[in-house]
Amino acid sequence: MNPLTTSAFDLPDRLSAKADPTLIADDERHFADIAECLEQTVAELTDRLAAERRAPGGEGRQAMDRDTEIHRLTARLRTLRRFGLDLCLGRMVGADDGEPVYVGRLGLTDSTGRRLLVDWRSPAAEPFFGATHANPMGLASRRRYRWTRGLIGDYWDEVFTPDAFAGHAALDDQSAFIASLGTNRSARMRDVLGTIQADQDAVIRAGSRGALVVDGGPGTGKTVVALHRSAYLLYSDPRLGHRRGGVLFVGPHRPYLAYVSDVLPSLGEEGVQTCTLRDLVAEGAEATVETDPEVAALKASADLVRAVEKAVRFYEEPPTEELTVTTPWTDVQLTADDWATAFDAAEPGTPHNEARHQVWEELLTILEDKHDAENVSPQLLRRSLLRNRELVTAFDRAWPLLEAADVVGDLWSVPAYLRLCAPWLSPDEVRRLQRKEAPQAWTVSDLPILDAARQRLGDPEEARRRRRDQAVLAAQRERMEQVVDNLIEAVSNSGADGDDGMGLVRMLRGEDAKVSLVDEGELAVPEPDLLAGPFAHVVVDEAQELTDAEWQMLLVRCPSRSFTVVGDRAQARHGFTESWEERLRRIGLDRITLASLTINYRTPEEVMAEAEPVIRAALPDANVPTSIRSSGIPVAHGSTSDRDTVLDTWLATHPEGIACVIGDPTFRATPRVRSLTPELSKGLEFDLVVLVDPDRFGEGIEGAVDHYVAMTRTTRQLAVLTSP
């Protein structure tokens, strides 16, 4: 936590007018109260956390509640220690109430119950972000702070009523937001809580029911909205809490996730799961790009994803021939009807590998019912059946454990199997999809099909683990039964009182004793799959790039169909000719609401003047946003031989900030200059972008989109270099 010095303000000499005590004295007193409260709160939370950790773990719900409380206390402490006074974003004064209300990253109340900070996500804080001169939302004035190393380096006032001017505001010719746009960028995105605009805030605070589409061109703050909305929904909507599934945030690629990784923790939310589509499937890390566009198009359809169901059902057909099961006492006939009855025992919706246990248990029950030998206990008969190699082998063939990779690999290597599962495919399409030499050389286009197969099959290791656990527990029970028998015999031989002896016998024979005597500590505890879902809400950034097949990976993880869909149709590398509503209804979403962001806060006018013709040449109806600022720096054009000179000059004159070379794989990245492809630059921003040979990015829509995206990554300066 940043300690409070003699003043929370550290204003430079050029802003000496803003240091007038009549303007900041109230803030100074309030910050002193916040500092005192923070110190007390941190001490109290530290003591409570230590007490919770010392307390007995308990069992069941008690243990879970204790772990949840420890997690909550730890997260709050981490946030308080991370920020200190700069928890405060600003203040607002109502038109009917002269008392300032201070808005913070989280709520803070002192020991007397006085509210020192209202949480930015609370309804009470909404006017701080949403008020405009056209709609003041009951405000007379608003002040936003800029914090630097725990002290206020600047602040801006806005007034909404005539009487708010006099003696109450340090007015500036720039708002806090416009001023922030000209600051240097860094390798990590910073949260923008202090400068959220009204159009962005309206989207952030929209309800979670159904699918909200946030459509906007480059620089409109789509990513900012997506991240802040994730934190807002977890706070405001009890249906989305971590115990109810929580929120999944899906980004386009790893550099993007690294860039935004600090934003959610800075907003006090560390429970949001973040990933790319590749991360949802184990094979995603090594998957390559599909080189055949026709094959990629076939796999982009949701039809092949649905074909997985038939591919698995092929392995769930009951045998049609009888089986004679031999036991030490008699032979039992398993008929085709018996097999069918056992297979019907699989509960609907149960993954194949997990349902296998249900089918096996039903099969054993049928055999037990049919076994008519006398004086054979059910336990003894079952042990005999479990060791019957012929029965086990027949069952393994009838309902085998399956791996997702094997099922999908068979589709790409056995034409007859693919035709059976996807009868709509033409012979030529079946041929194109075959790759017999390397059926498991996975591409990105395979991932949705692999994911569908894994969802339908379940984890085969889980089934094997369950079998091992059952064997461990059975062995324990057998040992315990022997111990119980020995104890009973000892009691009987001891000549103990009959009533006491019989009481002990009844206790040891009871079910409670059997359970308590089993040590489940010997059982394997698998690591949870944090991306398996189900999630209560899913946020998808750069959603225009998702195929219909890839959408199925997300739909299966969000049964509620509660989505925030963020994207720009004009930035779709493979084209996006439909409306958002048409695309989303086709993949399985309804209750669709569209919100548009049309103001480009990032890219200067000088750059957009050259970027707009690039995208309109390929997409005349592209949603090109309007820039609200000018950098005063024209776009530079030159030769590729000028690359190093441009970079060296910029680095020498700009001690802070970051740059990026886009389109030149020969350039080796440095601490302040990245080297990226146009595709991997999507979602990122830099002070300087050096664009190398954009005409080589490709033809048609893909080339135009890559060119447009690369140009609009800059916040200040663009250099376009071409080969002679």
Short mmCIF file of N, CA, C and O in Angstrom, two decimals, residues 472-569:
data_model
loop_
_atom_site.label_atom_id
_atom_site.label_comp_id
_atom_site.label_asym_id
_atom_site.label_seq_id
_atom_site.Cartn_x
_atom_site.Cartn_y
_atom_site.Cartn_z
N VAL A 472 -9.23 -50.14 -5.37
CA VAL A 472 -8.60 -49.78 -4.10
C VAL A 472 -9.60 -49.89 -2.96
O VAL A 472 -9.32 -50.47 -1.91
N LEU A 473 -10.82 -49.33 -3.17
CA LEU A 473 -11.84 -49.37 -2.12
C LEU A 473 -12.30 -50.79 -1.84
O LEU A 473 -12.54 -51.16 -0.69
N ALA A 474 -12.43 -51.59 -2.90
CA ALA A 474 -12.84 -52.98 -2.71
C ALA A 474 -11.80 -53.74 -1.89
O ALA A 474 -12.16 -54.53 -0.99
N ALA A 475 -10.51 -53.49 -2.18
CA ALA A 475 -9.45 -54.15 -1.42
C ALA A 475 -9.48 -53.70 0.04
O ALA A 475 -9.29 -54.51 0.96
N GLN A 476 -9.73 -52.40 0.25
CA GLN A 476 -9.83 -51.90 1.62
C GLN A 476 -10.98 -52.57 2.38
O GLN A 476 -10.83 -52.98 3.53
N ARG A 477 -12.14 -52.63 1.70
CA ARG A 477 -13.29 -53.23 2.36
C ARG A 477 -13.04 -54.70 2.69
O ARG A 477 -13.45 -55.19 3.76
N GLU A 478 -12.37 -55.37 1.78
CA GLU A 478 -12.08 -56.80 2.03
C GLU A 478 -11.17 -56.94 3.24
O GLU A 478 -11.39 -57.81 4.10
N ARG A 479 -10.15 -56.04 3.32
CA ARG A 479 -9.26 -56.09 4.48
C ARG A 479 -10.01 -55.75 5.77
O ARG A 479 -9.83 -56.39 6.80
N MET A 480 -10.90 -54.73 5.67
CA MET A 480 -11.65 -54.31 6.84
C MET A 480 -12.62 -55.39 7.31
O MET A 480 -12.83 -55.58 8.52
N GLU A 481 -13.22 -56.08 6.35
CA GLU A 481 -14.12 -57.17 6.71
C GLU A 481 -13.38 -58.25 7.48
O GLU A 481 -13.92 -58.83 8.45
N GLN A 482 -12.15 -58.51 7.05
CA GLN A 482 -11.36 -59.50 7.77
C GLN A 482 -11.03 -59.04 9.17
O GLN A 482 -11.10 -59.80 10.15
N VAL A 483 -10.70 -57.71 9.28
CA VAL A 483 -10.40 -57.15 10.60
C VAL A 483 -11.64 -57.22 11.49
O VAL A 483 -11.57 -57.58 12.67
N VAL A 484 -12.81 -56.86 10.93
CA VAL A 484 -14.06 -56.91 11.69
C VAL A 484 -14.35 -58.33 12.17
O VAL A 484 -14.72 -58.55 13.32
N ASP A 485 -14.17 -59.30 11.25
CA ASP A 485 -14.39 -60.69 11.63
C ASP A 485 -13.47 -61.08 12.78
O ASP A 485 -13.90 -61.78 13.72
N ASN A 486 -12.21 -60.67 12.72
CA ASN A 486 -11.27 -61.00 13.79
C ASN A 486 -11.67 -60.35 15.11
O ASN A 486 -11.57 -60.97 16.19
N LEU A 487 -12.16 -59.08 15.03
CA LEU A 487 -12.59 -58.40 16.25
C LEU A 487 -13.80 -59.08 16.87
O LEU A 487 -13.89 -59.25 18.10
N ILE A 488 -14.75 -59.45 16.02
CA ILE A 488 -15.95 -60.11 16.53
C ILE A 488 -15.59 -61.44 17.19
O ILE A 488 -16.10 -61.78 18.27
N GLU A 489 -14.69 -62.16 16.54
CA GLU A 489 -14.25 -63.44 17.12
C GLU A 489 -13.56 -63.22 18.45
O GLU A 489 -13.77 -63.97 19.41
N ALA A 490 -12.73 -62.14 18.53
CA ALA A 490 -12.04 -61.86 19.78
C ALA A 490 -13.01 -61.50 20.89
O ALA A 490 -12.86 -61.92 22.04
N VAL A 491 -14.05 -60.72 20.55
CA VAL A 491 -15.07 -60.36 21.54
C VAL A 491 -15.80 -61.60 22.02
O VAL A 491 -16.06 -61.78 23.22
N SER A 492 -16.13 -62.46 21.07
CA SER A 492 -16.86 -63.68 21.43
C SER A 492 -16.02 -64.57 22.34
O SER A 492 -16.53 -65.15 23.31
N ASN A 493 -14.72 -64.67 22.05
CA ASN A 493 -13.84 -65.54 22.83
C ASN A 493 -13.46 -64.93 24.18
O ASN A 493 -13.01 -65.65 25.07
N SER A 494 -13.67 -63.62 24.31
CA SER A 494 -13.23 -62.96 25.53
C SER A 494 -14.19 -63.19 26.69
O SER A 494 -13.87 -62.90 27.83
N GLY A 495 -15.41 -63.64 26.36
CA GLY A 495 -16.40 -63.83 27.40
C GLY A 495 -17.02 -62.55 27.90
O GLY A 495 -17.53 -62.47 29.01
N ALA A 496 -16.96 -61.46 27.04
CA ALA A 496 -17.55 -60.17 27.43
C ALA A 496 -19.04 -60.31 27.61
O ALA A 496 -19.67 -61.26 27.16
N ASP A 497 -19.62 -59.32 28.32
CA ASP A 497 -21.06 -59.31 28.53
C ASP A 497 -21.78 -59.43 27.20
O ASP A 497 -21.44 -58.78 26.22
N GLY A 498 -22.80 -60.22 27.15
CA GLY A 498 -23.49 -60.52 25.90
C GLY A 498 -24.05 -59.29 25.21
O GLY A 498 -23.92 -59.09 24.00
N ASP A 499 -24.68 -58.41 26.01
CA ASP A 499 -25.26 -57.21 25.41
C ASP A 499 -24.19 -56.33 24.79
O ASP A 499 -24.34 -55.83 23.67
N ASP A 500 -23.07 -56.14 25.53
CA ASP A 500 -21.98 -55.33 25.00
C ASP A 500 -21.39 -55.95 23.75
O ASP A 500 -21.10 -55.28 22.77
N GLY A 501 -21.25 -57.28 23.81
CA GLY A 501 -20.67 -57.96 22.67
C GLY A 501 -21.55 -57.83 21.44
O GLY A 501 -21.09 -57.56 20.34
N MET A 502 -22.85 -58.06 21.62
CA MET A 502 -23.77 -57.97 20.49
C MET A 502 -23.86 -56.54 19.96
O MET A 502 -24.00 -56.31 18.77
N GLY A 503 -23.76 -55.53 20.87
CA GLY A 503 -23.76 -54.13 20.43
C GLY A 503 -22.57 -53.83 19.55
O GLY A 503 -22.68 -53.13 18.54
N LEU A 504 -21.41 -54.33 19.94
CA LEU A 504 -20.21 -54.14 19.14
C LEU A 504 -20.34 -54.82 17.79
O LEU A 504 -19.97 -54.26 16.76
N VAL A 505 -20.90 -56.01 17.78
CA VAL A 505 -21.09 -56.74 16.53
C VAL A 505 -21.98 -55.94 15.58
O VAL A 505 -21.69 -55.78 14.40
N ARG A 506 -23.12 -55.47 16.13
CA ARG A 506 -24.04 -54.70 15.29
C ARG A 506 -23.38 -53.43 14.73
O ARG A 506 -23.58 -53.06 13.58
N MET A 507 -22.57 -52.78 15.58
CA MET A 507 -21.90 -51.57 15.14
C MET A 507 -20.91 -51.85 14.01
O MET A 507 -20.86 -51.16 13.01
N LEU A 508 -20.10 -52.90 14.19
CA LEU A 508 -19.09 -53.22 13.20
C LEU A 508 -19.70 -53.73 11.90
O LEU A 508 -19.12 -53.57 10.83
N ARG A 509 -20.88 -54.34 11.99
CA ARG A 509 -21.55 -54.83 10.79
C ARG A 509 -22.31 -53.71 10.07
O ARG A 509 -22.73 -53.89 8.92
N GLY A 510 -22.50 -52.57 10.72
CA GLY A 510 -23.33 -51.50 10.15
C GLY A 510 -22.65 -50.78 9.00
O GLY A 510 -21.43 -50.78 8.83
N GLU A 511 -23.48 -50.07 8.20
CA GLU A 511 -22.99 -49.35 7.05
C GLU A 511 -22.10 -48.18 7.45
O GLU A 511 -21.15 -47.84 6.76
N ASP A 512 -22.42 -47.51 8.56
CA ASP A 512 -21.62 -46.38 9.01
C ASP A 512 -20.18 -46.79 9.26
O ASP A 512 -19.23 -46.08 8.93
N ALA A 513 -20.02 -47.95 9.88
CA ALA A 513 -18.67 -48.44 10.16
C ALA A 513 -17.93 -48.77 8.88
O ALA A 513 -16.75 -48.47 8.73
N LYS A 514 -18.63 -49.36 7.91
CA LYS A 514 -18.00 -49.70 6.64
C LYS A 514 -17.47 -48.44 5.95
O LYS A 514 -16.40 -48.43 5.37
N VAL A 515 -18.27 -47.36 6.01
CA VAL A 515 -17.87 -46.12 5.37
C VAL A 515 -16.70 -45.48 6.11
O VAL A 515 -15.72 -45.05 5.52
N SER A 516 -16.79 -45.40 7.42
CA SER A 516 -15.77 -44.72 8.22
C SER A 516 -14.43 -45.45 8.19
O SER A 516 -13.39 -44.82 8.38
N LEU A 517 -14.47 -46.75 7.97
CA LEU A 517 -13.24 -47.53 7.96
C LEU A 517 -12.51 -47.47 6.62
O LEU A 517 -11.41 -47.98 6.49
N VAL A 518 -13.13 -46.87 5.59
CA VAL A 518 -12.51 -46.74 4.28
C VAL A 518 -11.67 -45.48 4.23
O VAL A 518 -12.13 -44.40 4.60
N ASP A 519 -10.42 -45.57 3.79
CA ASP A 519 -9.52 -44.44 3.69
C ASP A 519 -9.50 -43.93 2.25
O ASP A 519 -8.83 -44.48 1.38
N GLU A 520 -10.25 -42.82 1.99
CA GLU A 520 -10.29 -42.27 0.65
C GLU A 520 -9.06 -41.45 0.33
O GLU A 520 -8.91 -40.96 -0.79
N GLY A 521 -8.17 -41.29 1.28
CA GLY A 521 -6.91 -40.61 1.02
C GLY A 521 -6.02 -41.36 0.04
O GLY A 521 -5.10 -40.79 -0.54
N GLU A 522 -6.26 -42.63 -0.14
CA GLU A 522 -5.50 -43.43 -1.10
C GLU A 522 -5.95 -43.21 -2.54
O GLU A 522 -5.28 -43.64 -3.48
N LEU A 523 -7.09 -42.53 -2.73
CA LEU A 523 -7.63 -42.37 -4.07
C LEU A 523 -6.95 -41.21 -4.79
O LEU A 523 -6.55 -40.22 -4.19
N ALA A 524 -6.82 -41.33 -6.10
CA ALA A 524 -6.21 -40.29 -6.92
C ALA A 524 -7.16 -39.10 -7.06
O ALA A 524 -8.36 -39.29 -7.26
N VAL A 525 -6.63 -37.89 -6.93
CA VAL A 525 -7.42 -36.67 -7.07
C VAL A 525 -6.92 -35.93 -8.31
O VAL A 525 -5.83 -35.35 -8.29
N PRO A 526 -7.68 -35.93 -9.40
CA PRO A 526 -7.21 -35.30 -10.63
C PRO A 526 -7.23 -33.78 -10.52
O PRO A 526 -8.01 -33.20 -9.76
N GLU A 527 -6.36 -33.12 -11.28
CA GLU A 527 -6.36 -31.68 -11.37
C GLU A 527 -7.60 -31.22 -12.13
O GLU A 527 -7.92 -31.75 -13.18
N PRO A 528 -8.32 -30.23 -11.60
CA PRO A 528 -9.53 -29.80 -12.30
C PRO A 528 -9.20 -29.08 -13.60
O PRO A 528 -8.19 -28.37 -13.70
N ASP A 529 -10.03 -29.26 -14.61
CA ASP A 529 -9.91 -28.56 -15.88
C ASP A 529 -10.66 -27.24 -15.75
O ASP A 529 -11.89 -27.20 -15.83
N LEU A 530 -9.92 -26.15 -15.56
CA LEU A 530 -10.54 -24.85 -15.31
C LEU A 530 -11.27 -24.28 -16.52
O LEU A 530 -12.06 -23.35 -16.39
N LEU A 531 -11.01 -24.84 -17.70
CA LEU A 531 -11.65 -24.34 -18.92
C LEU A 531 -12.78 -25.24 -19.40
O LEU A 531 -13.35 -25.00 -20.46
N ALA A 532 -13.10 -26.27 -18.62
CA ALA A 532 -14.12 -27.22 -19.05
C ALA A 532 -15.53 -26.65 -18.95
O ALA A 532 -16.42 -27.04 -19.70
N GLY A 533 -15.72 -25.71 -18.04
CA GLY A 533 -17.05 -25.17 -17.83
C GLY A 533 -17.91 -26.11 -16.99
O GLY A 533 -17.41 -27.05 -16.38
N PRO A 534 -19.21 -25.89 -16.95
CA PRO A 534 -19.91 -24.80 -17.67
C PRO A 534 -19.69 -23.44 -17.02
O PRO A 534 -19.55 -23.34 -15.80
N PHE A 535 -19.67 -22.39 -17.87
CA PHE A 535 -19.55 -21.02 -17.41
C PHE A 535 -20.91 -20.33 -17.49
O PHE A 535 -21.74 -20.66 -18.33
N ALA A 536 -21.10 -19.35 -16.59
CA ALA A 536 -22.36 -18.62 -16.59
C ALA A 536 -22.39 -17.55 -17.68
O ALA A 536 -23.47 -17.16 -18.13
N HIS A 537 -21.21 -17.06 -18.08
CA HIS A 537 -21.14 -16.02 -19.11
C HIS A 537 -19.81 -16.16 -19.83
O HIS A 537 -18.78 -16.49 -19.22
N VAL A 538 -19.82 -15.91 -21.14
CA VAL A 538 -18.61 -15.98 -21.95
C VAL A 538 -18.47 -14.67 -22.72
O VAL A 538 -19.41 -14.21 -23.36
N VAL A 539 -17.27 -14.09 -22.63
CA VAL A 539 -16.92 -12.89 -23.40
C VAL A 539 -15.96 -13.31 -24.50
O VAL A 539 -14.93 -13.94 -24.22
N VAL A 540 -16.27 -12.95 -25.74
CA VAL A 540 -15.44 -13.33 -26.89
C VAL A 540 -14.98 -12.07 -27.59
O VAL A 540 -15.79 -11.32 -28.13
N ASP A 541 -13.68 -11.81 -27.59
CA ASP A 541 -13.12 -10.67 -28.31
C ASP A 541 -12.64 -11.11 -29.68
O ASP A 541 -12.23 -12.25 -29.86
N GLU A 542 -12.68 -10.19 -30.64
CA GLU A 542 -12.35 -10.48 -32.04
C GLU A 542 -13.20 -11.64 -32.54
O GLU A 542 -12.76 -12.54 -33.25
N ALA A 543 -14.50 -11.58 -32.21
CA ALA A 543 -15.41 -12.69 -32.50
C ALA A 543 -15.70 -12.83 -33.99
O ALA A 543 -16.21 -13.87 -34.42
N GLN A 544 -15.38 -11.82 -34.77
CA GLN A 544 -15.65 -11.91 -36.21
C GLN A 544 -14.81 -13.00 -36.88
O GLN A 544 -15.13 -13.44 -37.98
N GLU A 545 -13.75 -13.47 -36.23
CA GLU A 545 -12.88 -14.48 -36.82
C GLU A 545 -13.36 -15.91 -36.57
O GLU A 545 -12.84 -16.84 -37.19
N LEU A 546 -14.30 -16.11 -35.66
CA LEU A 546 -14.71 -17.46 -35.30
C LEU A 546 -15.54 -18.10 -36.41
O LEU A 546 -16.45 -17.49 -36.97
N THR A 547 -15.24 -19.35 -36.72
CA THR A 547 -16.06 -20.13 -37.64
C THR A 547 -17.28 -20.68 -36.90
O THR A 547 -17.32 -20.70 -35.66
N ASP A 548 -18.25 -21.18 -37.67
CA ASP A 548 -19.41 -21.81 -37.04
C ASP A 548 -18.99 -22.98 -36.16
O ASP A 548 -19.56 -23.20 -35.09
N ALA A 549 -17.99 -23.73 -36.62
CA ALA A 549 -17.51 -24.87 -35.84
C ALA A 549 -16.88 -24.41 -34.54
O ALA A 549 -17.08 -25.01 -33.48
N GLU A 550 -16.08 -23.34 -34.58
CA GLU A 550 -15.43 -22.84 -33.37
C GLU A 550 -16.45 -22.30 -32.37
O GLU A 550 -16.25 -22.42 -31.16
N TRP A 551 -17.53 -21.74 -32.86
CA TRP A 551 -18.58 -21.27 -31.96
C TRP A 551 -19.14 -22.43 -31.12
O TRP A 551 -19.52 -22.23 -29.96
N GLN A 552 -19.18 -23.63 -31.68
CA GLN A 552 -19.72 -24.77 -30.93
C GLN A 552 -18.87 -25.07 -29.70
O GLN A 552 -19.39 -25.57 -28.68
N MET A 553 -17.57 -24.78 -29.75
CA MET A 553 -16.70 -25.00 -28.60
C MET A 553 -17.12 -24.12 -27.43
O MET A 553 -16.98 -24.52 -26.26
N LEU A 554 -17.64 -22.93 -27.73
CA LEU A 554 -18.04 -22.01 -26.68
C LEU A 554 -19.47 -22.26 -26.22
O LEU A 554 -19.79 -22.15 -25.03
N LEU A 555 -20.35 -22.59 -27.17
CA LEU A 555 -21.75 -22.84 -26.80
C LEU A 555 -21.86 -24.00 -25.83
O LEU A 555 -22.66 -23.96 -24.89
N VAL A 556 -21.06 -25.05 -26.03
CA VAL A 556 -21.15 -26.21 -25.15
C VAL A 556 -20.68 -25.87 -23.74
O VAL A 556 -21.06 -26.54 -22.77
N ARG A 557 -19.87 -24.81 -23.59
CA ARG A 557 -19.37 -24.40 -22.27
C ARG A 557 -20.24 -23.34 -21.62
O ARG A 557 -19.94 -22.89 -20.50
N CYS A 558 -21.32 -22.91 -22.28
CA CYS A 558 -22.19 -21.89 -21.73
C CYS A 558 -23.64 -22.25 -22.01
O CYS A 558 -24.27 -21.69 -22.93
N PRO A 559 -24.21 -23.17 -21.25
CA PRO A 559 -25.59 -23.61 -21.51
C PRO A 559 -26.60 -22.47 -21.40
O PRO A 559 -27.66 -22.54 -22.03
N SER A 560 -26.29 -21.43 -20.63
CA SER A 560 -27.23 -20.32 -20.46
C SER A 560 -27.33 -19.45 -21.70
O SER A 560 -28.23 -18.61 -21.80
N ARG A 561 -26.37 -19.59 -22.63
CA ARG A 561 -26.32 -18.77 -23.84
C ARG A 561 -26.19 -17.28 -23.49
O ARG A 561 -26.72 -16.41 -24.18
N SER A 562 -25.46 -16.99 -22.42
CA SER A 562 -25.19 -15.62 -22.00
C SER A 562 -23.80 -15.23 -22.52
O SER A 562 -22.79 -15.70 -22.00
N PHE A 563 -23.76 -14.35 -23.53
CA PHE A 563 -22.51 -14.02 -24.20
C PHE A 563 -22.35 -12.51 -24.36
O PHE A 563 -23.34 -11.78 -24.51
N THR A 564 -21.11 -12.07 -24.34
CA THR A 564 -20.74 -10.76 -24.85
C THR A 564 -19.86 -10.99 -26.06
O THR A 564 -18.77 -11.57 -25.94
N VAL A 565 -20.32 -10.58 -27.22
CA VAL A 565 -19.65 -10.85 -28.49
C VAL A 565 -19.06 -9.54 -28.98
O VAL A 565 -19.78 -8.60 -29.32
N VAL A 566 -17.73 -9.47 -29.04
CA VAL A 566 -17.03 -8.24 -29.36
C VAL A 566 -16.29 -8.42 -30.69
O VAL A 566 -15.54 -9.39 -30.86
N GLY A 567 -16.51 -7.49 -31.61
CA GLY A 567 -15.82 -7.63 -32.88
C GLY A 567 -16.14 -6.53 -33.87
O GLY A 567 -16.90 -5.60 -33.59
N ASP A 568 -15.55 -6.68 -35.05
CA ASP A 568 -15.71 -5.72 -36.14
C ASP A 568 -15.76 -6.51 -37.44
O ASP A 568 -14.79 -7.17 -37.81
N ARG A 569 -16.90 -6.47 -38.11
CA ARG A 569 -17.05 -7.22 -39.35
C ARG A 569 -16.00 -6.84 -40.38
O ARG A 569 -15.57 -7.66 -41.19
#
